[in-house]
PDB file of C-alpha atoms in Angstrom:
ATOM      1  CA  MET A1441       0.000   0.000   0.000  1.00  0.00           C
ATOM      2  CA  THR A1442       1.423   3.327  -1.037  1.00  0.00           C
ATOM      3  CA  GLU A1443       0.542   6.554   0.568  1.00  0.00           C
ATOM      4  CA  GLN A1444      -0.408   9.397  -1.721  1.00  0.00           C
ATOM      5  CA  THR A1445       0.500  12.930  -0.899  1.00  0.00           C
ATOM      6  CA  GLU A1446      -0.608  16.096  -2.568  1.00  0.00           C
ATOM      7  CA  PRO A1447       2.017  17.636  -4.828  1.00  0.00           C
ATOM      8  CA  ARG A1448       3.570  20.716  -3.341  1.00  0.00           C
ATOM      9  CA  ASP A1449       3.497  23.918  -5.377  1.00  0.00           C
ATOM     10  CA  GLU A1450       7.188  24.843  -5.572  1.00  0.00           C
ATOM     11  CA  ALA A1451       6.393  28.369  -6.793  1.00  0.00           C
ATOM     12  CA  VAL A1452       5.014  29.243  -3.365  1.00  0.00           C
ATOM     13  CA  PRO A1453       7.787  29.335  -0.756  1.00  0.00           C
ATOM     14  CA  PRO A1454       7.119  28.010   2.723  1.00  0.00           C
ATOM     15  CA  ALA A1455       6.043  30.581   5.256  1.00  0.00           C
ATOM     16  CA  VAL A1456       8.894  32.306   7.030  1.00  0.00           C
ATOM     17  CA  THR A1457       8.341  32.777  10.705  1.00  0.00           C
ATOM     18  CA  VAL A1458      10.297  34.995  12.998  1.00  0.00           C
ATOM     19  CA  ALA A1459      10.792  33.795  16.528  1.00  0.00           C
ATOM     20  CA  THR A1460      11.297  36.052  19.509  1.00  0.00           C
ATOM     21  CA  ASP A1461      14.079  35.513  22.013  1.00  0.00           C
ATOM     22  CA  PRO A1462      13.615  36.132  25.773  1.00  0.00           C
ATOM     23  CA  SER A1463      14.786  39.776  25.457  1.00  0.00           C
ATOM     24  CA  GLY A1464      12.010  40.500  22.947  1.00  0.00           C
ATOM     25  CA  SER A1465      14.283  40.832  19.920  1.00  0.00           C
ATOM     26  CA  ASP A1466      13.312  39.088  16.730  1.00  0.00           C
ATOM     27  CA  VAL A1467      15.425  36.085  15.885  1.00  0.00           C
ATOM     28  CA  ALA A1468      15.917  35.694  12.154  1.00  0.00           C
ATOM     29  CA  PRO A1469      15.088  32.379  10.502  1.00  0.00           C
ATOM     30  CA  HIS A1470      18.050  30.056  10.037  1.00  0.00           C
ATOM     31  CA  ASP A1471      18.530  30.916   6.363  1.00  0.00           C
ATOM     32  CA  VAL A1472      18.428  34.688   6.890  1.00  0.00           C
ATOM     33  CA  PRO A1473      21.585  36.235   8.370  1.00  0.00           C
ATOM     34  CA  SER A1474      21.359  38.708  11.222  1.00  0.00           C
ATOM     35  CA  THR A1475      22.165  42.336  10.463  1.00  0.00           C
ATOM     36  CA  SER A1476      25.257  41.963  12.659  1.00  0.00           C
ATOM     37  CA  SER A1477      26.550  38.653  11.334  1.00  0.00           C
ATOM     38  CA  GLY A1478      28.937  37.914   8.485  1.00  0.00           C
ATOM     39  CA  PRO A1479      29.530  41.034   6.373  1.00  0.00           C
ATOM     40  CA  GLY A1480      27.194  42.858   8.746  1.00  0.00           C
ATOM     41  CA  ARG A1481      29.949  42.774  11.371  1.00  0.00           C
ATOM     42  CA  VAL A1482      32.217  44.787   9.102  1.00  0.00           C
ATOM     43  CA  LEU A1483      29.371  47.202   8.369  1.00  0.00           C
ATOM     44  CA  VAL A1484      28.684  47.663  12.099  1.00  0.00           C
ATOM     45  CA  ALA A1485      32.409  48.190  12.747  1.00  0.00           C
ATOM     46  CA  VAL A1486      32.720  50.850  10.024  1.00  0.00           C
ATOM     47  CA  TYR A1487      29.585  52.588  11.291  1.00  0.00           C
ATOM     48  CA  GLY A1488      31.065  52.464  14.799  1.00  0.00           C
ATOM     49  CA  VAL A1489      34.286  54.107  13.644  1.00  0.00           C
ATOM     50  CA  PHE A1490      32.318  56.819  11.856  1.00  0.00           C
ATOM     51  CA  ALA A1491      30.081  57.297  14.909  1.00  0.00           C
ATOM     52  CA  LEU A1492      33.123  57.868  17.114  1.00  0.00           C
ATOM     53  CA  ALA A1493      34.926  60.074  14.590  1.00  0.00           C
ATOM     54  CA  ALA A1494      31.917  62.235  13.752  1.00  0.00           C
ATOM     55  CA  THR A1495      30.922  62.595  17.416  1.00  0.00           C
ATOM     56  CA  ALA A1496      34.438  63.626  18.454  1.00  0.00           C
ATOM     57  CA  ARG A1497      34.811  66.011  15.515  1.00  0.00           C
ATOM     58  CA  ALA A1498      31.423  67.655  16.012  1.00  0.00           C
ATOM     59  CA  GLY A1499      31.869  67.878  19.765  1.00  0.00           C
ATOM     60  CA  TYR A1500      35.217  69.613  19.406  1.00  0.00           C
ATOM     61  CA  GLN A1501      34.017  71.947  16.648  1.00  0.00           C
ATOM     62  CA  ILE A1502      30.866  72.970  18.495  1.00  0.00           C
ATOM     63  CA  ALA A1503      32.690  73.449  21.791  1.00  0.00           C
ATOM     64  CA  THR A1504      35.562  75.515  20.380  1.00  0.00           C
ATOM     65  CA  LYS A1505      34.501  77.305  17.197  1.00  0.00           C
ATOM     66  CA  LEU A1506      30.767  77.099  16.552  1.00  0.00           C
ATOM     67  CA  SER A1507      30.610  80.766  15.481  1.00  0.00           C
ATOM     68  CA  GLU A1508      33.012  80.152  12.548  1.00  0.00           C
ATOM     69  CA  ALA A1509      30.715  77.794  10.642  1.00  0.00           C
ATOM     70  CA  PRO A1510      27.555  76.933  12.581  1.00  0.00           C
ATOM     71  CA  LEU A1511      25.815  75.181   9.672  1.00  0.00           C
ATOM     72  CA  ALA A1512      28.764  72.922   8.920  1.00  0.00           C
ATOM     73  CA  TYR A1513      29.390  72.035  12.555  1.00  0.00           C
ATOM     74  CA  LEU A1514      25.735  71.347  13.318  1.00  0.00           C
ATOM     75  CA  LEU A1515      25.525  69.150  10.216  1.00  0.00           C
ATOM     76  CA  SER A1516      28.548  67.247  11.528  1.00  0.00           C
ATOM     77  CA  ALA A1517      26.655  66.756  14.793  1.00  0.00           C
ATOM     78  CA  LEU A1518      23.618  65.501  12.871  1.00  0.00           C
ATOM     79  CA  SER A1519      25.794  63.036  10.988  1.00  0.00           C
ATOM     80  CA  ALA A1520      27.205  61.824  14.310  1.00  0.00           C
ATOM     81  CA  VAL A1521      23.705  61.156  15.644  1.00  0.00           C
ATOM     82  CA  VAL A1522      22.804  59.280  12.458  1.00  0.00           C
ATOM     83  CA  TYR A1523      25.984  57.157  12.624  1.00  0.00           C
ATOM     84  CA  VAL A1524      25.404  56.316  16.297  1.00  0.00           C
ATOM     85  CA  ALA A1525      21.784  55.319  15.608  1.00  0.00           C
ATOM     86  CA  ALA A1526      22.773  53.192  12.611  1.00  0.00           C
ATOM     87  CA  THR A1527      25.575  51.493  14.550  1.00  0.00           C
ATOM     88  CA  PHE A1528      23.383  50.458  17.466  1.00  0.00           C
ATOM     89  CA  ALA A1529      20.418  49.510  15.292  1.00  0.00           C
ATOM     90  CA  LEU A1530      22.491  47.340  12.939  1.00  0.00           C
ATOM     91  CA  ALA A1531      24.262  45.685  15.877  1.00  0.00           C
ATOM     92  CA  ARG A1532      21.050  45.029  17.803  1.00  0.00           C
ATOM     93  CA  GLY A1533      18.804  43.557  15.136  1.00  0.00           C
ATOM     94  CA  GLY A1534      15.129  42.869  15.754  1.00  0.00           C
ATOM     95  CA  ALA A1535      12.088  44.509  14.200  1.00  0.00           C
ATOM     96  CA  VAL A1536      12.320  47.912  15.891  1.00  0.00           C
ATOM     97  CA  ALA A1537      16.087  48.143  15.449  1.00  0.00           C
ATOM     98  CA  ARG A1538      15.730  47.254  11.758  1.00  0.00           C
ATOM     99  CA  ARG A1539      13.253  50.124  11.304  1.00  0.00           C
ATOM    100  CA  ILE A1540      15.648  52.500  13.050  1.00  0.00           C
ATOM    101  CA  ALA A1541      18.499  51.259  10.832  1.00  0.00           C
ATOM    102  CA  TRP A1542      16.395  51.790   7.669  1.00  0.00           C
ATOM    103  CA  VAL A1543      15.591  55.351   8.761  1.00  0.00           C
ATOM    104  CA  ALA A1544      19.193  56.103   9.806  1.00  0.00           C
ATOM    105  CA  CYS A1545      20.687  54.801   6.551  1.00  0.00           C
ATOM    106  CA  SER A1546      18.055  56.616   4.486  1.00  0.00           C
ATOM    107  CA  VAL A1547      18.610  59.904   6.346  1.00  0.00           C
ATOM    108  CA  GLU A1548      22.357  59.432   5.928  1.00  0.00           C
ATOM    109  CA  LEU A1549      22.037  58.880   2.178  1.00  0.00           C
ATOM    110  CA  LEU A1550      19.719  61.863   1.810  1.00  0.00           C
ATOM    111  CA  GLY A1551      22.074  63.968   3.938  1.00  0.00           C
ATOM    112  CA  VAL A1552      25.257  63.071   2.107  1.00  0.00           C
ATOM    113  CA  VAL A1553      23.654  63.645  -1.302  1.00  0.00           C
ATOM    114  CA  SER A1554      22.011  66.931  -0.222  1.00  0.00           C
ATOM    115  CA  VAL A1555      25.000  68.340   1.648  1.00  0.00           C
ATOM    116  CA  GLY A1556      27.367  67.072  -1.042  1.00  0.00           C
ATOM    117  CA  THR A1557      25.385  68.828  -3.739  1.00  0.00           C
ATOM    118  CA  LEU A1558      24.965  72.043  -1.738  1.00  0.00           C
ATOM    119  CA  SER A1559      28.651  72.131  -0.816  1.00  0.00           C
ATOM    120  CA  LEU A1560      29.510  72.050  -4.516  1.00  0.00           C
ATOM    121  CA  LEU A1561      26.844  74.514  -5.665  1.00  0.00           C
ATOM    122  CA  SER A1562      27.176  76.939  -2.768  1.00  0.00           C
ATOM    123  CA  PRO A1563      30.646  76.538  -1.225  1.00  0.00           C
ATOM    124  CA  GLN A1564      30.359  79.894   0.571  1.00  0.00           C
ATOM    125  CA  ASP A1565      27.715  78.325   2.821  1.00  0.00           C
ATOM    126  CA  PHE A1566      30.257  75.704   3.906  1.00  0.00           C
ATOM    127  CA  PRO A1567      33.406  77.578   4.934  1.00  0.00           C
ATOM    128  CA  GLN A1568      34.410  74.482   6.897  1.00  0.00           C
ATOM    129  CA  ALA A1569      33.896  70.923   5.721  1.00  0.00           C
ATOM    130  CA  THR A1570      31.404  68.522   7.238  1.00  0.00           C
ATOM    131  CA  VAL A1571      31.540  64.738   7.154  1.00  0.00           C
ATOM    132  CA  TRP A1572      29.122  64.898   4.219  1.00  0.00           C
ATOM    133  CA  SER A1573      30.727  67.820   2.300  1.00  0.00           C
ATOM    134  CA  VAL A1574      31.497  67.056  -1.343  1.00  0.00           C
ATOM    135  CA  PHE A1575      29.858  63.648  -0.851  1.00  0.00           C
ATOM    136  CA  GLY A1576      32.280  62.684   1.915  1.00  0.00           C
ATOM    137  CA  GLN A1577      35.409  63.510  -0.070  1.00  0.00           C
ATOM    138  CA  GLY A1578      37.422  64.144   3.098  1.00  0.00           C
ATOM    139  CA  TYR A1579      36.655  60.587   4.214  1.00  0.00           C
ATOM    140  CA  GLY A1580      37.394  58.862   0.929  1.00  0.00           C
ATOM    141  CA  TYR A1581      33.720  58.969  -0.140  1.00  0.00           C
ATOM    142  CA  VAL A1582      32.913  56.313   2.470  1.00  0.00           C
ATOM    143  CA  PRO A1583      29.980  58.461   3.726  1.00  0.00           C
ATOM    144  CA  LEU A1584      28.432  58.155   0.247  1.00  0.00           C
ATOM    145  CA  VAL A1585      28.966  54.407  -0.079  1.00  0.00           C
ATOM    146  CA  LEU A1586      28.171  53.418   3.520  1.00  0.00           C
ATOM    147  CA  PRO A1587      24.406  54.115   3.530  1.00  0.00           C
ATOM    148  CA  VAL A1588      24.008  52.342   0.196  1.00  0.00           C
ATOM    149  CA  LEU A1589      25.753  49.279   1.633  1.00  0.00           C
ATOM    150  CA  GLY A1590      23.676  49.583   4.796  1.00  0.00           C
ATOM    151  CA  LEU A1591      20.393  49.689   2.882  1.00  0.00           C
ATOM    152  CA  LEU A1592      21.452  46.787   0.665  1.00  0.00           C
ATOM    153  CA  TRP A1593      22.434  44.744   3.719  1.00  0.00           C
ATOM    154  CA  LEU A1594      19.128  45.500   5.445  1.00  0.00           C
ATOM    155  CA  ARG A1595      17.317  44.391   2.298  1.00  0.00           C
ATOM    156  CA  ARG A1596      19.427  41.245   2.052  1.00  0.00           C
ATOM    157  CA  THR A1597      18.804  40.272   5.670  1.00  0.00           C
ATOM    158  CA  ARG A1598      15.119  41.084   5.904  1.00  0.00           C
ATOM    159  CA  PRO A1599      13.140  38.217   7.429  1.00  0.00           C
ATOM    160  CA  ASP A1600      10.764  37.947   4.449  1.00  0.00           C
ATOM    161  CA  ARG A1601      13.655  37.799   1.984  1.00  0.00           C
ATOM    162  CA  THR A1602      12.902  34.227   0.927  1.00  0.00           C
ATOM    163  CA  SER A1603       9.416  35.081  -0.288  1.00  0.00           C
ATOM    164  CA  ALA A1604      10.639  38.159  -2.189  1.00  0.00           C
ATOM    165  CA  THR A1605      13.469  36.366  -3.995  1.00  0.00           C
ATOM    166  CA  ALA A1606      11.361  33.343  -4.930  1.00  0.00           C
ATOM    167  CA  LEU A1607       9.320  35.370  -7.421  1.00  0.00           C
TER     168      LEU A1607
END
């Protein structure tokens, strides 16, 4: 006697569930990497370096010479806040942290493109450079590339990735 089973529709991927650990953070399914695993560790480390550098730079500039270039120095402080938020959110993982990381990386990309463009079109408004001036030129254009990599990594590690790539 043979048992008959219904054929499975391979076009429809199995449901992906996200478990919750005791701390309340989402635990990614086994086939979806965490935002802080693998290449995500390097991303978190680079964001951490930029968070420290931008915070130190902005803190010093605001404390000692804010009147020289208030716009530039306050934009450096904004970039520091964005880098700190992205670092912690990418390292933490979980649903809320992922949303914070998406917002931080998006704000960073918008900031670096906006400030980069304005610093080229209206250099008199930026007598001192910011982290995002000329698209991050002073930092080897890493500020321009970093949010793109961050957004791509968040997309790659999203919990529902398997259903999106199966189409």
